[in-house]
Tab-separated table of C-alpha atoms and ligand atoms in Angstrom:
chain	number	residue	atom	x	y	z
A	1	MET	CA	81.266	77.624	95.692
A	2	LYS	CA	84.044	80.125	95.105
A	3	ASP	CA	86.736	79.305	92.565
A	4	ILE	CA	90.046	79.556	94.417
A	5	SER	CA	92.031	78.857	91.243
A	6	TYR	CA	90.442	81.837	89.520
A	7	ILE	CA	91.073	84.087	92.522
A	8	LEU	CA	94.728	83.126	92.833
A	9	ASN	CA	95.554	83.153	89.131
A	10	HIS	CA	93.377	85.855	87.549
A	11	LEU	CA	91.089	87.897	89.789
A	12	GLY	CA	92.013	91.579	90.013
A	13	GLU	CA	94.577	91.326	87.220
A	14	ASP	CA	93.969	93.463	84.151
A	15	ARG	CA	96.678	92.185	81.813
A	16	ASP	CA	95.475	94.203	78.814
A	17	LYS	CA	96.618	97.300	80.690
A	18	TYR	CA	100.212	96.075	80.935
A	19	PHE	CA	101.248	94.389	77.666
A	20	GLY	CA	99.721	91.023	78.602
A	21	ALA	CA	102.377	90.559	81.292
A	22	VAL	CA	101.499	87.446	83.308
A	23	ALA	CA	103.151	88.744	86.471
A	24	PRO	CA	101.615	92.057	87.559
A	25	PRO	CA	103.810	95.176	87.322
A	26	ILE	CA	105.186	96.837	90.437
A	27	ILE	CA	103.721	100.338	90.183
A	28	GLN	CA	106.479	101.972	92.211
A	29	THR	CA	104.962	105.422	92.593
A	30	SER	CA	103.914	107.557	95.515
A	31	ASN	CA	101.730	109.844	93.466
A	32	PHE	CA	99.268	109.823	90.552
A	33	SER	CA	98.421	112.583	88.091
A	34	LEU	CA	94.785	113.199	87.224
A	35	PRO	CA	93.479	114.124	83.748
A	36	SER	CA	90.987	116.790	84.923
A	37	ILE	CA	89.709	118.750	87.898
A	38	GLN	CA	86.652	116.514	87.949
A	39	HIS	CA	88.839	113.392	88.234
A	40	LEU	CA	90.816	115.045	91.017
A	41	ARG	CA	87.626	115.927	92.898
A	42	ASP	CA	86.274	112.369	92.491
A	43	ALA	CA	89.530	110.882	93.766
A	44	MET	CA	89.618	113.241	96.775
A	45	MET	CA	86.068	112.134	97.640
A	46	ASN	CA	86.964	108.440	97.603
A	47	GLU	CA	90.655	107.661	98.011
A	48	LEU	CA	89.949	104.021	98.777
A	49	ASP	CA	88.725	103.315	95.249
A	50	HIS	CA	90.765	105.802	93.192
A	51	HIS	CA	94.454	106.252	92.464
A	52	LEU	CA	95.377	109.574	94.056
A	53	TYR	CA	98.251	108.876	96.448
A	54	SER	CA	99.827	105.545	97.474
A	55	ARG	CA	99.115	105.980	101.195
A	56	GLY	CA	95.497	105.393	100.251
A	57	ASN	CA	95.576	103.064	97.256
A	58	ASN	CA	98.182	101.708	94.844
A	59	PRO	CA	97.383	99.526	91.799
A	60	THR	CA	99.795	96.690	92.702
A	61	VAL	CA	98.581	96.590	96.291
A	62	GLU	CA	94.997	96.799	95.009
A	63	ILE	CA	95.357	93.507	93.091
A	64	LEU	CA	96.333	91.831	96.349
A	65	ARG	CA	93.477	93.577	98.141
A	66	LYS	CA	90.913	92.163	95.687
A	67	LYS	CA	92.301	88.635	95.893
A	68	ILE	CA	92.392	88.600	99.700
A	69	ALA	CA	88.813	89.926	99.970
A	70	ALA	CA	87.649	87.215	97.549
A	71	LEU	CA	89.488	84.493	99.470
A	72	GLU	CA	87.821	85.574	102.718
A	73	GLU	CA	84.442	86.029	100.963
A	74	THR	CA	84.173	89.646	102.081
A	75	GLU	CA	83.306	92.741	100.029
A	76	ASP	CA	86.595	94.518	100.569
A	77	ALA	CA	89.995	94.390	102.285
A	78	LEU	CA	92.897	96.582	103.341
A	79	ILE	CA	96.546	95.566	103.037
A	80	LEU	CA	98.922	96.723	105.768
A	81	SER	CA	102.613	96.703	106.643
A	82	SER	CA	102.262	94.019	109.363
A	83	GLY	CA	99.773	91.742	111.056
A	84	ALA	CA	100.158	93.808	114.225
A	85	ALA	CA	99.270	96.942	112.200
A	86	ALA	CA	96.176	95.159	110.854
A	87	ILE	CA	95.011	94.266	114.382
A	88	ALA	CA	95.691	97.721	115.828
A	89	THR	CA	94.275	99.657	112.853
A	90	ALA	CA	91.076	97.580	112.793
A	91	VAL	CA	90.393	97.955	116.520
A	92	ILE	CA	91.336	101.663	116.584
A	93	GLY	CA	89.012	102.219	113.608
A	94	LEU	CA	86.094	100.628	115.449
A	95	VAL	CA	86.271	102.062	118.981
A	96	GLU	CA	85.736	105.410	120.703
A	97	LYS	CA	87.053	106.684	124.034
A	98	GLY	CA	85.028	104.942	126.776
A	99	ASP	CA	84.403	101.786	124.744
A	100	HIS	CA	85.139	98.253	125.899
A	101	VAL	CA	86.546	95.208	124.087
A	102	VAL	CA	86.079	91.535	124.988
A	103	CYS	CA	89.011	89.402	123.862
A	104	VAL	CA	89.908	85.722	124.144
A	105	GLN	CA	92.507	84.900	126.796
A	106	ASN	CA	96.154	84.731	125.726
A	107	PRO	CA	95.893	85.935	122.142
A	108	TYR	CA	98.987	86.841	120.101
A	109	SER	CA	101.311	88.775	122.434
A	110	TRP	CA	101.030	92.139	120.647
A	111	THR	CA	97.239	91.863	120.620
A	112	THR	CA	97.446	91.569	124.402
A	113	HIS	CA	99.736	94.594	124.439
A	114	LEU	CA	97.332	96.641	122.282
A	115	LEU	CA	94.309	95.858	124.460
A	116	ASP	CA	95.971	95.755	127.862
A	117	LYS	CA	98.580	98.533	127.627
A	118	PHE	CA	98.142	100.732	124.552
A	119	LEU	CA	94.384	101.351	124.256
A	120	PRO	CA	93.794	102.013	127.991
A	121	ARG	CA	95.962	105.144	127.491
A	122	PHE	CA	93.165	106.421	125.235
A	123	GLY	CA	90.255	105.377	127.444
A	124	VAL	CA	89.467	102.014	125.832
A	125	HIS	CA	89.518	98.991	128.137
A	126	ALA	CA	89.399	95.234	127.587
A	127	THR	CA	88.324	92.088	129.409
A	128	PHE	CA	89.942	88.761	128.533
A	129	ALA	CA	87.540	85.792	128.597
A	130	ASN	CA	87.907	82.027	128.245
A	131	GLY	CA	87.188	81.654	124.538
A	132	SER	CA	86.198	78.003	124.732
A	133	ARG	CA	83.213	78.907	126.977
A	134	ILE	CA	80.547	81.087	125.347
A	135	GLU	CA	79.106	81.767	128.849
A	136	ASP	CA	82.408	83.401	129.823
A	137	ILE	CA	82.363	85.608	126.729
A	138	ALA	CA	78.723	86.548	127.427
A	139	ALA	CA	79.553	87.351	131.059
A	140	ALA	CA	82.388	89.677	129.981
A	141	ILE	CA	80.085	91.866	127.844
A	142	GLN	CA	79.365	95.314	129.279
A	143	PRO	CA	76.892	97.979	128.086
A	144	ASN	CA	79.810	99.780	126.351
A	145	THR	CA	81.318	96.703	124.670
A	146	LYS	CA	81.957	97.589	121.039
A	147	VAL	CA	84.154	94.714	119.812
A	148	ILE	CA	84.581	90.994	120.506
A	149	PHE	CA	88.074	89.973	119.434
A	150	LEU	CA	88.609	86.291	118.611
A	151	GLU	CA	91.660	84.261	117.628
A	152	SER	CA	90.757	80.725	116.598
A	153	PRO	CA	92.782	78.533	116.745
A	154	ASN	CA	94.728	80.709	119.146
A	155	THR	CA	98.441	81.169	119.653
A	156	MET	CA	100.567	78.393	121.229
A	157	ILE	CA	97.770	76.167	122.605
A	158	PHE	CA	95.219	76.244	119.738
A	159	GLY	CA	92.055	77.000	121.721
A	160	ILE	CA	89.014	77.154	119.445
A	161	GLN	CA	86.030	79.515	119.766
A	162	ASP	CA	82.550	78.635	118.523
A	163	LEU	CA	82.378	81.299	115.798
A	164	LYS	CA	78.661	80.952	115.103
A	165	ALA	CA	77.746	81.238	118.787
A	166	CYS	CA	80.094	84.213	119.226
A	167	SER	CA	78.714	86.109	116.241
A	168	ALA	CA	75.095	85.448	117.321
A	169	LEU	CA	75.878	86.709	120.832
A	170	ALA	CA	77.582	89.800	119.392
A	171	ARG	CA	74.692	90.568	117.052
A	172	GLN	CA	72.144	90.401	119.883
A	173	ASN	CA	74.209	93.033	121.673
A	174	GLY	CA	75.081	95.273	118.711
A	175	ILE	CA	78.769	94.321	118.927
A	176	ILE	CA	81.242	93.900	116.035
A	177	THR	CA	83.227	90.637	115.885
A	178	CYS	CA	86.855	90.502	114.741
A	179	ILE	CA	88.911	87.367	114.293
A	180	ASP	CA	92.634	86.850	113.876
A	181	ASN	CA	92.427	84.072	111.275
A	182	SER	CA	96.191	83.779	110.651
A	183	CYS	CA	96.527	80.266	112.031
A	184	ALA	CA	93.804	78.618	109.905
A	185	SER	CA	94.554	80.688	106.771
A	186	PRO	CA	91.852	81.714	104.270
A	187	ILE	CA	92.097	78.201	102.827
A	188	PHE	CA	91.032	76.248	105.918
A	189	GLN	CA	88.562	78.643	107.610
A	190	GLN	CA	86.133	81.283	106.263
A	191	PRO	CA	84.812	83.125	109.344
A	192	THR	CA	82.218	85.104	107.332
A	193	ARG	CA	80.315	81.831	106.895
A	194	PHE	CA	79.759	81.891	110.666
A	195	GLY	CA	78.748	85.566	110.722
A	196	ILE	CA	82.075	87.120	111.811
A	197	ASP	CA	82.367	90.769	110.675
A	198	ILE	CA	86.097	91.523	110.416
A	199	ILE	CA	88.795	89.006	109.468
A	200	LEU	CA	92.454	89.760	110.114
A	201	HIS	CA	95.634	87.997	109.084
A	202	SER	CA	99.298	88.306	109.590
A	203	ALA	CA	100.106	87.915	105.872
A	204	THR	CA	103.707	87.391	107.002
A	205	LYS	CA	102.672	83.807	107.761
A	206	TYR	CA	100.878	81.526	105.286
A	207	ILE	CA	99.635	84.185	102.840
A	208	ASN	CA	103.121	85.282	101.776
A	209	GLY	CA	104.657	82.035	102.928
A	210	HIS	CA	108.304	82.647	102.026
A	211	SER	CA	109.643	84.458	105.114
A	212	ASP	CA	110.655	87.533	103.138
A	213	VAL	CA	107.855	90.056	103.832
A	214	VAL	CA	106.072	91.358	106.945
A	215	ALA	CA	102.443	92.271	106.132
A	216	GLY	CA	98.859	92.137	107.342
A	217	VAL	CA	95.291	92.278	106.033
A	218	ILE	CA	91.853	93.416	107.239
A	219	CYS	CA	88.733	92.003	105.500
A	220	GLY	CA	85.090	93.032	105.927
A	221	THR	CA	82.065	94.712	104.405
A	222	LYS	CA	82.597	97.804	102.252
A	223	ALA	CA	81.089	99.940	105.009
A	224	LEU	CA	83.341	98.611	107.795
A	225	ILE	CA	86.456	98.723	105.604
A	226	ARG	CA	85.662	102.313	104.677
A	227	GLN	CA	85.166	103.197	108.352
A	228	ILE	CA	88.539	101.682	109.302
A	229	PHE	CA	90.183	103.323	106.251
A	230	GLU	CA	88.901	106.806	107.054
A	231	ARG	CA	89.186	106.723	110.842
A	232	ALA	CA	92.503	104.910	111.274
A	233	TYR	CA	94.340	103.698	108.162
A	234	MET	CA	94.770	107.104	106.477
A	235	VAL	CA	95.841	108.669	109.784
A	236	LEU	CA	98.284	105.992	110.897
A	237	GLY	CA	99.673	105.302	107.405
A	238	PRO	CA	100.482	101.576	107.860
A	239	ILE	CA	100.801	100.825	104.139
A	240	LEU	CA	102.590	98.018	102.319
A	241	SER	CA	105.042	98.938	99.560
A	242	PRO	CA	104.152	97.920	95.972
A	243	SER	CA	107.248	95.701	95.775
A	244	ASP	CA	106.280	93.801	98.931
A	245	ALA	CA	102.744	93.456	97.552
A	246	ALA	CA	104.198	91.901	94.387
A	247	LEU	CA	106.155	89.388	96.486
A	248	ILE	CA	102.972	88.451	98.331
A	249	LEU	CA	101.088	88.087	95.027
A	250	ARG	CA	103.779	85.621	93.981
A	251	GLY	CA	103.560	83.753	97.295
A	252	LEU	CA	99.780	83.642	97.144
A	253	ARG	CA	99.749	81.644	93.885
A	254	THR	CA	100.858	78.537	95.780
A	255	LEU	CA	98.986	79.080	99.072
A	256	PRO	CA	96.704	75.999	98.857
A	257	ILE	CA	99.556	73.686	97.831
A	258	ARG	CA	101.838	74.942	100.584
A	259	ILE	CA	99.303	74.727	103.382
A	260	GLU	CA	98.075	71.288	102.340
A	261	ARG	CA	101.654	70.015	102.346
A	262	SER	CA	102.308	71.566	105.780
A	263	HIS	CA	99.066	70.055	107.052
A	264	SER	CA	99.810	66.517	105.895
A	265	SER	CA	103.424	66.599	107.121
A	266	SER	CA	102.346	68.032	110.483
A	267	MET	CA	99.811	65.188	110.883
A	268	LYS	CA	102.549	62.607	110.254
A	269	ILE	CA	104.915	64.215	112.736
A	270	ALA	CA	102.273	64.939	115.391
A	271	SER	CA	101.024	61.356	115.400
A	272	ARG	CA	104.555	59.978	115.768
A	273	LEU	CA	105.369	62.484	118.515
A	274	ALA	CA	102.223	61.412	120.398
A	275	LYS	CA	103.676	57.896	120.676
A	276	HIS	CA	107.184	59.007	121.657
A	277	PRO	CA	108.162	58.189	125.281
A	278	ALA	CA	109.627	61.683	125.887
A	279	VAL	CA	106.353	63.368	124.952
A	280	LEU	CA	103.573	63.978	127.470
A	281	GLN	CA	100.939	65.397	125.117
A	282	VAL	CA	100.567	66.678	121.557
A	283	ILE	CA	98.311	69.711	121.005
A	284	HIS	CA	97.213	69.632	117.353
A	285	PRO	CA	93.625	70.603	116.416
A	286	TRP	CA	93.361	67.943	113.701
A	287	MET	CA	94.409	65.040	115.952
A	288	ASP	CA	91.724	62.646	117.191
A	289	ASP	CA	92.389	63.333	120.869
A	290	PHE	CA	92.066	67.127	120.541
A	291	PRO	CA	89.433	68.164	123.155
A	292	GLN	CA	87.504	70.478	120.800
A	293	LYS	CA	87.756	68.134	117.832
A	294	GLU	CA	84.078	68.363	116.844
A	295	LEU	CA	84.081	72.154	116.787
A	296	VAL	CA	87.317	72.104	114.771
A	297	ARG	CA	85.737	69.868	112.120
A	298	ARG	CA	82.626	72.072	111.958
A	299	GLN	CA	84.569	75.305	111.408
A	300	MET	CA	87.749	74.288	109.625
A	301	SER	CA	88.585	72.119	106.634
A	302	GLY	CA	92.201	71.496	107.650
A	303	HIS	CA	94.762	72.907	110.049
A	304	GLY	CA	98.226	73.508	108.597
A	305	GLY	CA	101.731	73.122	109.951
A	306	LEU	CA	101.632	74.771	113.380
A	307	PHE	CA	101.200	72.758	116.586
A	308	SER	CA	102.649	72.294	120.047
A	309	PHE	CA	103.639	69.477	122.346
A	310	LEU	CA	104.462	69.076	126.023
A	311	LEU	CA	107.544	67.161	127.074
A	312	HIS	CA	107.623	65.024	130.220
A	313	SER	CA	110.839	66.833	131.157
A	314	THR	CA	110.737	70.353	132.601
A	315	ASN	CA	114.540	70.491	132.684
A	316	SER	CA	115.374	73.637	130.708
A	317	GLU	CA	118.966	72.586	130.108
A	318	LYS	CA	117.883	69.352	128.494
A	319	ILE	CA	115.207	71.161	126.501
A	320	PHE	CA	117.783	73.630	125.179
A	321	LYS	CA	120.155	70.763	124.323
A	322	PHE	CA	117.365	69.038	122.373
A	323	VAL	CA	116.419	72.193	120.471
A	324	GLU	CA	119.998	73.140	119.650
A	325	SER	CA	120.809	69.634	118.431
A	326	LEU	CA	118.308	69.861	115.578
A	327	ASP	CA	119.525	70.426	112.025
A	328	ALA	CA	116.296	70.487	110.024
A	329	PHE	CA	114.414	72.868	112.369
A	330	LEU	CA	115.511	76.475	112.782
A	331	LEU	CA	115.268	78.037	116.240
A	332	ALA	CA	112.996	81.037	115.622
A	333	VAL	CA	109.768	82.887	116.318
A	334	SER	CA	107.107	83.280	113.606
A	335	TRP	CA	105.948	80.529	111.216
A	336	GLY	CA	104.129	80.022	107.899
A	337	GLY	CA	107.156	80.003	105.577
A	338	HIS	CA	108.809	77.204	103.612
A	339	GLU	CA	111.134	76.290	106.487
A	340	SER	CA	110.404	74.284	109.622
A	341	LEU	CA	110.852	76.037	112.959
A	342	ILE	CA	110.984	75.230	116.646
A	343	PHE	CA	110.172	77.537	119.543
A	344	PRO	CA	110.656	76.294	123.131
A	345	VAL	CA	108.652	78.300	125.686
A	346	ALA	CA	111.446	77.595	128.229
A	347	ALA	CA	113.629	80.058	126.288
A	348	VAL	CA	111.413	82.998	127.299
A	349	HIS	CA	110.947	82.102	130.955
A	350	ASN	CA	113.101	84.234	133.304
A	351	LEU	CA	113.853	86.954	130.758
A	352	PRO	CA	115.076	89.972	132.769
A	353	GLY	CA	112.439	92.707	132.893
A	354	LYS	CA	109.820	90.641	131.004
A	355	GLU	CA	106.670	89.030	132.345
A	356	ALA	CA	106.752	85.221	132.238
A	357	PRO	CA	104.686	83.855	129.325
A	358	PRO	CA	101.345	82.243	130.272
A	359	PHE	CA	102.549	78.830	129.017
A	360	PRO	CA	104.450	76.037	130.793
A	361	VAL	CA	108.243	75.589	130.423
A	362	ASN	CA	107.872	72.119	128.851
A	363	LEU	CA	105.760	73.446	125.954
A	364	ILE	CA	107.410	73.340	122.528
A	365	ARG	CA	105.870	74.857	119.423
A	366	LEU	CA	106.718	73.375	116.048
A	367	TYR	CA	106.043	74.747	112.617
A	368	ILE	CA	106.237	72.165	109.865
A	369	GLY	CA	107.277	73.694	106.553
A	370	LEU	CA	107.685	72.213	103.112
A	371	GLU	CA	110.622	69.851	103.685
A	372	ASP	CA	110.326	66.065	103.449
A	373	ALA	CA	108.396	64.866	106.521
A	374	GLU	CA	110.721	61.863	106.916
A	375	VAL	CA	113.772	64.136	107.083
A	376	LEU	CA	112.043	66.260	109.730
A	377	TRP	CA	110.970	63.244	111.768
A	378	SER	CA	114.376	61.614	111.838
A	379	ASP	CA	115.898	64.903	112.997
A	380	LEU	CA	113.363	65.191	115.850
A	381	GLU	CA	113.761	61.545	116.829
A	382	LYS	CA	117.538	61.923	116.998
A	383	GLY	CA	117.187	65.083	119.133
A	384	LEU	CA	114.576	63.629	121.517
A	385	ALA	CA	117.050	60.883	122.473
A	386	VAL	CA	118.493	63.398	124.970
A	387	PHE	CA	115.450	62.767	127.201
A	388	LEU	CA	115.702	58.992	127.116
A	389	ASP	CA	118.933	58.289	129.058
B	1	LIG	C1	102.597	86.756	113.759
B	1	LIG	C2	101.222	86.938	114.232
B	1	LIG	C3	100.651	88.213	114.295
B	1	LIG	C4	101.433	89.474	113.998
B	1	LIG	O1	101.758	89.558	112.673
B	1	LIG	P1	103.047	90.402	112.143
B	1	LIG	O2	102.919	90.256	110.672
B	1	LIG	O3	104.246	89.719	112.731
B	1	LIG	O4	102.904	91.777	112.639
B	1	LIG	C5	99.336	88.320	114.688
B	1	LIG	N1	98.608	87.243	115.015
B	1	LIG	C6	99.132	86.005	114.978
B	1	LIG	C7	98.263	84.849	115.346
B	1	LIG	C8	100.447	85.812	114.587
B	1	LIG	O5	100.962	84.596	114.579
C-alpha cells in the first residue's frame, strides 16, 4: 500500500539542500553550470536525470515529477505546460508515420483534434471506437495500430472503459495503452493496476486545483518516459516554469481533501437533482442508477465533483436564463478548482463556423467545488424554478 501522506508531504524534497525550508525553493534558472568536463559529458548523455538546461530538467519541476510518478505508481513522469501538451507529446513520442491509433469516441475535444486533424497531416490515422464495448475496440485494431487511447470516465457523459480488458487486448497485439486519467484523479483511479502503460493528466484540473495554472503530466515506465522525452518533449519544448511547478506543489498537498469534499458534495447535489421535476436524468458514475456502476466500483475508489444532467426542457432560452440566474456557480469551461462551475452544452450549439458538439442541447455539466453543498443546492433549486411554470 503506498503512503499518500508521505508522497504529498515529503517525497522528492531534499530540505537539507535548502536550509531546511519546508516549502521547496523556486529554482528560477534556465541554465546550470557543471563542475567538470566529466559532469558535463554525463549530463549531455542523460538530460532527463541531470541538471543541464531547464528545457530538459529543473529541480523544482523535478520534485513535482517524482511526486506525480509515485501517485500514479509509475517509475517516472514528465511535467508539461498543459494537459493538451501532455496528450500530444505522449502520442507523438510513440508513433511513426504510417501508424494507427484507436481512441474512445468523443474524448476531450483537443484529443479529437490531435487524432482527427493534426496527426493525419503527418501520416498517422485514428479510428474512434465505442469505449464501453471491448468488441468495438478489438474490431478497430489494424495491423499498424500502435496506440490505444482511453479516457475513463470520459468527457461530458462519463463513459467508462474496462481498463483490464483493454490492456490485455493491447498486450496481445503489441500495442501501447494510454489513458487520460484527469477525471478520476490519481486519488480515485490507478490505471497501472489494470496494466495501462501511459497515464496522462491535465494537471490544470484536480492536481493543481486552484484555477491558477495550466499544466499536464505524462506517467509511465522509465523506458517509455525516456522515449517520449527524447523523441518529442525535447523537440517540442512544452515545459512548465519552476514557479508554476511550485504552485502545483502547493496545490498537491491538499489533493485528497479537496477531491473527497468535491465527491461528497457532488453526491448530495446529484441525488437531489435526480428527484427534481425539471431533471430528466443525472449522469454521475457514483450514483446507483449509473449503467456501468459495477465497472466503476471495480476500477475507481470515488469519483469527484464533475457530473452532468439532462433537463426535460430543450428550450435554449430557458436554459440560458437558468444558467445566468445562478450566483454560486460560475459560467465557465474547465473544472477541478475550488469554485463550482456550470457549462450548458446549448451554449455551443450553432456557433458560426464550428461543428456542433456530439452532445444534446439539454445536457448541462456541473463541477462541484469546495463551497458548502447546501449553498450550492439552494442556488440550483432557485434557478431550476424557471422550468416549473
Ligand atoms: C482540460 C482537459 C484536458 C486538457 O488539459 P489542459 O490543461 O486544458 O490543456 C485534457 N483532458 C481532459 C479530460 C480535460 O478535462
